[in-house]
mmCIF file of C-alpha atoms and ligand atoms in Angstrom:
data_model
loop_
_atom_site.group_PDB
_atom_site.id
_atom_site.type_symbol
_atom_site.label_atom_id
_atom_site.label_comp_id
_atom_site.label_asym_id
_atom_site.label_seq_id
_atom_site.Cartn_x
_atom_site.Cartn_y
_atom_site.Cartn_z
ATOM 1 C CA MET A 1 -0.036 0.098 -0.075
ATOM 2 C CA LEU A 2 1.064 3.471 -0.286
ATOM 3 C CA SER A 3 1.700 3.548 3.230
ATOM 4 C CA ALA A 4 2.788 5.487 6.056
ATOM 5 C CA GLY A 5 6.219 6.569 5.685
ATOM 6 C CA LYS A 6 7.407 9.662 7.354
ATOM 7 C CA GLY A 7 9.859 10.391 4.942
ATOM 8 C CA ARG A 8 7.257 10.036 1.941
ATOM 9 C CA LEU A 9 4.733 12.263 3.442
ATOM 10 C CA SER A 10 7.555 14.817 3.899
ATOM 11 C CA ALA A 11 8.297 14.369 0.254
ATOM 12 C CA MET A 12 4.787 15.359 -0.721
ATOM 13 C CA ALA A 13 5.141 18.314 1.516
ATOM 14 C CA MET A 14 8.327 19.184 -0.532
ATOM 15 C CA SER A 15 6.519 19.038 -3.561
ATOM 16 C CA ARG A 16 3.789 21.546 -2.163
ATOM 17 C CA ARG A 17 6.037 23.845 -0.536
ATOM 18 C CA ASP A 18 9.193 24.071 -2.713
ATOM 19 C CA PHE A 19 7.792 24.573 -6.055
ATOM 20 C CA VAL A 20 6.195 27.664 -7.538
ATOM 21 C CA LEU A 21 4.164 26.609 -10.528
ATOM 22 C CA ALA A 22 3.006 29.937 -11.967
ATOM 23 C CA GLY A 23 5.242 31.690 -14.218
ATOM 24 C CA ALA A 24 8.589 30.744 -15.814
ATOM 25 C CA ALA A 25 10.573 33.699 -15.012
ATOM 26 C CA GLY A 26 13.254 32.230 -12.851
ATOM 27 C CA CYS A 27 13.330 28.955 -14.965
ATOM 28 C CA VAL A 28 16.803 28.485 -16.317
ATOM 29 C CA VAL A 29 16.145 25.530 -18.558
ATOM 30 C CA ALA A 30 12.941 25.788 -21.146
ATOM 31 C CA LEU A 31 10.374 23.081 -20.060
ATOM 32 C CA ALA A 32 7.996 21.464 -22.313
ATOM 33 C CA GLY A 33 4.439 21.826 -21.144
ATOM 34 C CA CYS A 34 3.781 23.448 -17.831
ATOM 35 C CA ALA A 35 6.024 26.176 -16.442
ATOM 36 C CA TRP A 36 7.757 25.087 -13.441
ATOM 37 C CA THR A 37 10.290 27.151 -11.247
ATOM 38 C CA PRO A 38 12.192 25.749 -8.316
ATOM 39 C CA ARG A 39 11.577 27.800 -5.055
ATOM 40 C CA ASN A 40 14.201 30.356 -4.093
ATOM 41 C CA ALA A 41 17.244 28.973 -1.872
ATOM 42 C CA GLY A 42 17.067 28.853 1.844
ATOM 43 C CA THR A 43 14.125 26.497 2.301
ATOM 44 C CA GLN A 44 15.974 23.102 2.403
ATOM 45 C CA ASP A 45 14.762 21.880 5.883
ATOM 46 C CA ALA A 46 11.648 19.966 4.582
ATOM 47 C CA THR A 47 13.625 18.714 1.566
ATOM 48 C CA ASP A 48 16.390 17.396 3.971
ATOM 49 C CA ALA A 49 13.763 15.569 5.915
ATOM 50 C CA SER A 50 12.235 14.093 3.005
ATOM 51 C CA ARG A 51 15.459 13.047 1.496
ATOM 52 C CA GLY A 52 16.255 11.058 4.580
ATOM 53 C CA GLY A 53 13.070 8.984 4.127
ATOM 54 C CA GLY A 54 13.452 8.417 0.449
ATOM 55 C CA ARG A 55 17.065 7.229 0.429
ATOM 56 C CA ALA A 56 18.089 3.655 -0.149
ATOM 57 C CA GLY A 57 17.920 1.670 2.898
ATOM 58 C CA SER A 58 15.701 3.846 4.748
ATOM 59 C CA SER A 59 12.494 2.743 3.448
ATOM 60 C CA GLY A 60 10.063 0.876 5.708
ATOM 61 C CA THR A 61 8.557 -1.124 3.022
ATOM 62 C CA SER A 62 9.616 -4.765 2.502
ATOM 63 C CA THR A 63 9.858 -4.157 -1.415
ATOM 64 C CA THR A 64 12.598 -1.703 -1.054
ATOM 65 C CA SER A 65 16.028 -2.195 -0.367
ATOM 66 C CA SER A 66 19.507 -0.367 -1.216
ATOM 67 C CA ALA A 67 21.140 -0.952 -4.601
ATOM 68 C CA SER A 68 22.998 -3.915 -3.961
ATOM 69 C CA PRO A 69 20.538 -6.058 -2.105
ATOM 70 C CA SER A 70 17.634 -5.020 -4.393
ATOM 71 C CA THR A 71 20.074 -6.055 -7.177
ATOM 72 C CA ASP A 72 20.270 -9.415 -5.467
ATOM 73 C CA GLY A 73 16.536 -9.820 -4.580
ATOM 74 C CA ALA A 74 15.430 -8.809 -8.138
ATOM 75 C CA GLY A 75 17.902 -11.525 -9.616
ATOM 76 C CA ALA A 76 16.865 -14.064 -6.933
ATOM 77 C CA SER A 77 13.136 -13.687 -7.586
ATOM 78 C CA ALA A 78 12.818 -13.366 -11.402
ATOM 79 C CA GLN A 79 11.727 -16.839 -12.403
ATOM 80 C CA ALA A 80 12.007 -16.830 -16.035
ATOM 81 C CA ALA A 81 11.916 -14.584 -19.128
ATOM 82 C CA GLY A 82 8.693 -12.793 -19.038
ATOM 83 C CA GLY A 83 9.308 -11.459 -15.480
ATOM 84 C CA THR A 84 8.561 -8.036 -14.545
ATOM 85 C CA LEU A 85 10.904 -5.432 -13.051
ATOM 86 C CA VAL A 86 10.018 -2.127 -11.494
ATOM 87 C CA ALA A 87 13.166 0.041 -11.712
ATOM 88 C CA VAL A 88 12.964 3.299 -10.011
ATOM 89 C CA PHE A 89 15.235 6.337 -9.321
ATOM 90 C CA SER A 90 13.857 8.619 -6.570
ATOM 91 C CA TRP A 91 15.370 11.509 -4.733
ATOM 92 C CA SER A 92 13.060 12.405 -2.300
ATOM 93 C CA GLY A 93 10.491 9.343 -2.245
ATOM 94 C CA ASN A 94 7.469 10.358 -4.365
ATOM 95 C CA THR A 95 8.242 8.252 -7.100
ATOM 96 C CA LEU A 96 9.377 5.269 -4.890
ATOM 97 C CA ALA A 97 5.904 5.490 -3.307
ATOM 98 C CA VAL A 98 4.427 4.818 -6.781
ATOM 99 C CA ALA A 99 6.822 2.010 -7.494
ATOM 100 C CA ASN A 100 5.976 0.204 -4.290
ATOM 101 C CA ARG A 101 2.288 0.223 -5.115
ATOM 102 C CA ILE A 102 3.010 -1.208 -8.624
ATOM 103 C CA VAL A 103 5.206 -3.824 -7.023
ATOM 104 C CA GLU A 104 2.392 -4.584 -4.694
ATOM 105 C CA ASP A 105 0.052 -4.665 -7.454
ATOM 106 C CA LEU A 106 2.028 -7.053 -9.645
ATOM 107 C CA HIS A 107 4.049 -9.055 -7.174
ATOM 108 C CA ALA A 108 7.025 -7.627 -9.384
ATOM 109 C CA ASP A 109 10.767 -7.106 -8.281
ATOM 110 C CA LEU A 110 11.935 -3.855 -7.277
ATOM 111 C CA PHE A 111 15.370 -2.200 -8.310
ATOM 112 C CA ARG A 112 16.323 1.082 -7.251
ATOM 113 C CA ILE A 113 18.483 3.064 -9.506
ATOM 114 C CA GLU A 114 20.989 4.745 -7.630
ATOM 115 C CA PRO A 115 24.142 6.908 -8.003
ATOM 116 C CA ALA A 116 27.593 5.260 -7.087
ATOM 117 C CA VAL A 117 28.342 8.548 -5.401
ATOM 118 C CA PRO A 118 25.374 9.282 -3.583
ATOM 119 C CA TYR A 119 23.496 12.602 -4.324
ATOM 120 C CA THR A 120 23.636 15.559 -2.065
ATOM 121 C CA SER A 121 20.575 15.589 0.390
ATOM 122 C CA ASP A 122 20.767 19.600 0.017
ATOM 123 C CA TYR A 123 17.740 20.793 -2.382
ATOM 124 C CA ASP A 124 19.503 23.706 -4.020
ATOM 125 C CA GLU A 125 22.671 21.896 -4.361
ATOM 126 C CA MET A 126 20.576 19.054 -5.975
ATOM 127 C CA LEU A 127 19.042 21.483 -8.428
ATOM 128 C CA ARG A 128 22.549 22.784 -9.365
ATOM 129 C CA VAL A 129 24.107 19.376 -9.834
ATOM 130 C CA ALA A 130 21.115 18.028 -11.780
ATOM 131 C CA GLN A 131 21.364 21.007 -14.213
ATOM 132 C CA ASP A 132 25.192 20.662 -14.522
ATOM 133 C CA GLU A 133 24.604 17.020 -15.203
ATOM 134 C CA GLN A 134 22.289 17.798 -17.761
ATOM 135 C CA VAL A 135 23.990 20.531 -19.632
ATOM 136 C CA ALA A 136 27.183 18.583 -19.620
ATOM 137 C CA LYS A 137 25.560 15.248 -20.741
ATOM 138 C CA THR A 138 27.215 13.469 -17.874
ATOM 139 C CA LEU A 139 26.335 10.057 -17.266
ATOM 140 C CA PRO A 140 26.847 9.367 -13.609
ATOM 141 C CA ARG A 141 27.891 5.919 -12.484
ATOM 142 C CA ILE A 142 25.212 3.784 -11.335
ATOM 143 C CA ALA A 143 25.819 2.041 -7.879
ATOM 144 C CA ALA A 144 24.652 -1.480 -9.078
ATOM 145 C CA GLY A 145 23.245 -3.243 -12.043
ATOM 146 C CA VAL A 146 20.432 -5.472 -12.395
ATOM 147 C CA GLN A 147 21.174 -9.295 -12.275
ATOM 148 C CA ASN A 148 19.580 -11.581 -14.827
ATOM 149 C CA TRP A 149 18.333 -8.536 -16.768
ATOM 150 C CA ASP A 150 17.482 -10.917 -19.704
ATOM 151 C CA LYS A 151 14.741 -12.683 -17.281
ATOM 152 C CA TYR A 152 12.531 -9.589 -17.445
ATOM 153 C CA SER A 153 10.534 -8.801 -20.461
ATOM 154 C CA THR A 154 8.568 -5.927 -18.898
ATOM 155 C CA ILE A 155 10.091 -2.945 -17.268
ATOM 156 C CA TYR A 156 8.287 -0.399 -15.273
ATOM 157 C CA LEU A 157 10.553 2.307 -15.292
ATOM 158 C CA GLY A 158 10.016 5.335 -12.602
ATOM 159 C CA PHE A 159 11.687 8.738 -12.219
ATOM 160 C CA PRO A 160 11.050 12.123 -11.350
ATOM 161 C CA THR A 161 11.146 15.074 -13.735
ATOM 162 C CA TRP A 162 14.233 16.948 -13.438
ATOM 163 C CA TRP A 163 14.732 20.078 -15.297
ATOM 164 C CA GLY A 164 12.049 18.962 -17.849
ATOM 165 C CA HIS A 165 13.777 15.995 -18.557
ATOM 166 C CA LEU A 166 14.781 12.263 -17.453
ATOM 167 C CA PRO A 167 17.426 12.612 -14.593
ATOM 168 C CA GLN A 168 20.954 11.776 -15.999
ATOM 169 C CA ILE A 169 21.217 8.888 -13.661
ATOM 170 C CA VAL A 170 18.140 7.305 -15.369
ATOM 171 C CA LYS A 171 20.053 7.703 -18.599
ATOM 172 C CA SER A 172 22.946 5.759 -17.214
ATOM 173 C CA PHE A 173 20.877 3.154 -16.162
ATOM 174 C CA LEU A 174 19.347 2.842 -19.686
ATOM 175 C CA SER A 175 22.867 3.153 -21.277
ATOM 176 C CA GLU A 176 23.889 0.047 -19.449
ATOM 177 C CA HIS A 177 20.584 -2.149 -19.659
ATOM 178 C CA ASP A 178 19.631 -2.935 -22.943
ATOM 179 C CA CYS A 179 15.885 -2.595 -23.147
ATOM 180 C CA SER A 180 15.455 -3.677 -26.877
ATOM 181 C CA GLY A 181 12.795 -6.369 -27.255
ATOM 182 C CA LYS A 182 11.300 -5.261 -23.830
ATOM 183 C CA VAL A 183 8.015 -3.523 -22.950
ATOM 184 C CA VAL A 184 8.722 -0.584 -21.041
ATOM 185 C CA TYR A 185 6.050 1.372 -19.189
ATOM 186 C CA PRO A 186 7.242 4.810 -17.925
ATOM 187 C CA PHE A 187 5.840 6.358 -14.786
ATOM 188 C CA ASN A 188 6.794 9.476 -13.030
ATOM 189 C CA THR A 189 6.178 12.299 -10.631
ATOM 190 C CA HIS A 190 6.495 16.154 -11.001
ATOM 191 C CA ALA A 191 5.571 19.458 -9.571
ATOM 192 C CA GLY A 192 3.909 20.757 -12.694
ATOM 193 C CA SER A 193 5.577 19.929 -15.756
ATOM 194 C CA GLY A 194 4.224 16.286 -16.228
ATOM 195 C CA PHE A 195 6.579 14.030 -18.167
ATOM 196 C CA ALA A 196 7.671 17.239 -20.112
ATOM 197 C CA SER A 197 10.597 15.867 -22.273
ATOM 198 C CA CYS A 198 10.964 12.509 -20.469
ATOM 199 C CA LEU A 199 9.342 10.422 -22.966
ATOM 200 C CA SER A 200 11.341 11.323 -25.806
ATOM 201 C CA ASP A 201 14.457 10.999 -23.650
ATOM 202 C CA ILE A 202 13.569 7.674 -22.943
ATOM 203 C CA ALA A 203 12.670 6.769 -26.849
ATOM 204 C CA ASP A 204 16.242 8.118 -27.694
ATOM 205 C CA ALA A 205 17.867 6.097 -24.889
ATOM 206 C CA CYS A 206 15.627 2.772 -25.523
ATOM 207 C CA PRO A 207 15.970 2.238 -29.328
ATOM 208 C CA GLY A 208 14.130 -1.065 -30.000
ATOM 209 C CA ALA A 209 12.081 -0.979 -26.753
ATOM 210 C CA ASP A 210 8.129 -1.224 -27.037
ATOM 211 C CA VAL A 211 7.398 2.064 -24.874
ATOM 212 C CA ARG A 212 3.889 1.983 -23.835
ATOM 213 C CA ASP A 213 1.663 4.757 -22.305
ATOM 214 C CA GLY A 214 2.982 6.040 -19.069
ATOM 215 C CA LEU A 215 1.486 7.370 -15.819
ATOM 216 C CA SER A 216 2.510 10.893 -14.647
ATOM 217 C CA LEU A 217 1.482 12.010 -11.359
ATOM 218 C CA ARG A 218 2.048 15.173 -9.119
ATOM 219 C CA GLY A 219 4.484 14.411 -6.421
ATOM 220 C CA ASP A 220 1.911 15.932 -4.025
ATOM 221 C CA SER A 221 -0.875 13.809 -5.016
ATOM 222 C CA VAL A 222 0.805 10.388 -4.864
ATOM 223 C CA SER A 223 -1.002 9.640 -1.632
ATOM 224 C CA SER A 224 -4.357 10.142 -3.235
ATOM 225 C CA SER A 225 -3.712 8.532 -6.551
ATOM 226 C CA THR A 226 -3.781 4.702 -5.362
ATOM 227 C CA SER A 227 -6.791 3.860 -7.535
ATOM 228 C CA GLU A 228 -5.484 5.520 -10.589
ATOM 229 C CA ILE A 229 -2.108 3.769 -10.027
ATOM 230 C CA ASP A 230 -3.992 0.559 -9.865
ATOM 231 C CA SER A 231 -6.079 1.209 -12.997
ATOM 232 C CA TRP A 232 -3.091 2.100 -15.074
ATOM 233 C CA VAL A 233 -1.567 -1.179 -13.816
ATOM 234 C CA SER A 234 -4.444 -3.224 -14.634
ATOM 235 C CA ARG A 235 -4.852 -1.647 -18.005
ATOM 236 C CA ASN A 236 -1.485 -2.741 -18.907
ATOM 237 C CA ALA A 237 -2.035 -6.328 -17.720
HETATM 238 C C1 FMN B 1 16.785 18.546 -9.393
HETATM 239 C C2 FMN B 1 15.092 18.793 -9.373
HETATM 240 C C3 FMN B 1 14.732 19.187 -10.490
HETATM 241 C C4 FMN B 1 13.278 19.178 -10.852
HETATM 242 N N1 FMN B 1 12.834 19.572 -12.075
HETATM 243 C C5 FMN B 1 11.644 19.764 -11.985
HETATM 244 C C6 FMN B 1 11.025 20.045 -13.203
HETATM 245 O O1 FMN B 1 11.668 20.267 -14.362
HETATM 246 N N2 FMN B 1 9.422 19.975 -13.457
HETATM 247 C C7 FMN B 1 8.629 19.717 -12.425
HETATM 248 O O2 FMN B 1 7.386 19.508 -12.515
HETATM 249 N N3 FMN B 1 9.354 19.332 -11.189
HETATM 250 C C8 FMN B 1 10.671 19.177 -11.082
HETATM 251 N N4 FMN B 1 11.233 18.686 -10.000
HETATM 252 C C9 FMN B 1 10.345 18.356 -8.958
HETATM 253 C C10 FMN B 1 10.177 16.832 -8.804
HETATM 254 O O3 FMN B 1 10.018 16.311 -10.218
HETATM 255 C C11 FMN B 1 9.056 16.310 -7.927
HETATM 256 O O4 FMN B 1 9.096 16.917 -6.699
HETATM 257 C C12 FMN B 1 8.976 14.757 -7.806
HETATM 258 O O5 FMN B 1 7.849 14.174 -7.381
HETATM 259 C C13 FMN B 1 9.956 14.345 -7.107
HETATM 260 O O6 FMN B 1 10.087 12.707 -7.139
HETATM 261 P P1 FMN B 1 11.047 11.971 -6.105
HETATM 262 O O7 FMN B 1 10.456 12.385 -4.718
HETATM 263 O O8 FMN B 1 10.639 10.656 -6.809
HETATM 264 O O9 FMN B 1 12.367 12.389 -6.038
HETATM 265 C C14 FMN B 1 12.527 18.773 -9.790
HETATM 266 C C15 FMN B 1 13.043 18.629 -8.624
HETATM 267 C C16 FMN B 1 14.512 18.357 -8.548
HETATM 268 C C17 FMN B 1 15.133 18.118 -7.060
#
């Protein structure tokens, strides 16, 4: 269930409090779709709290684990080709909450995409780092890869919108995991931009994959979106 995590609830609070959705005057990157501007500096306390809850190894759910254990777990429970994997990157917990619900619905395996060098927990610094990575087209090293990747034919790929795009760490993941021949269901959370350019980023990064309709939710509405998540998952089945 979309249960109770203190960190996740804080993450929802972050989405509400930290993002100004009206007007794009302060936005450094042109965003497709809805205007999104990051809140001004100096308000990281809620973000820091939410980060703590969303990090690897700190989740209270049984389906979530840190990079190495989740890799092992994913490999161990994939029975044969045709398996379903939920692979997610989540900095502050919103997208992870969606991932956990999908895992529950499908009894799928969960893999957390994480950088080898952990990201900062500071919100403003994270904005800068993410933008620098995007401008420089950096592909940060991922902490671990999926074992037995070939045993999965369906990948649910979760991520937040970052500066209107797929986070570079997710592109790193896709560059190391060949999705050709697999069905990919994208899902994401955001603070107003929706998928923006994320779907075209996925299409670019996943040649040969069968990328299906995605699910995009506002980060601050995840806790009230359980039935929407369930409906989307059942439509895909
Ligand atoms: C570095 C960074 C960049 C972001 N860029 C956008 C953006 O371009 N558009 C948007 O709507 N939200 C943006 N957000 C807000 C996140 O997409 C939103 O809070 C999301 O729900 C966070 O998901 P997570 O908790 O799984 O990390 C950004 C947040 C961060 C930290």
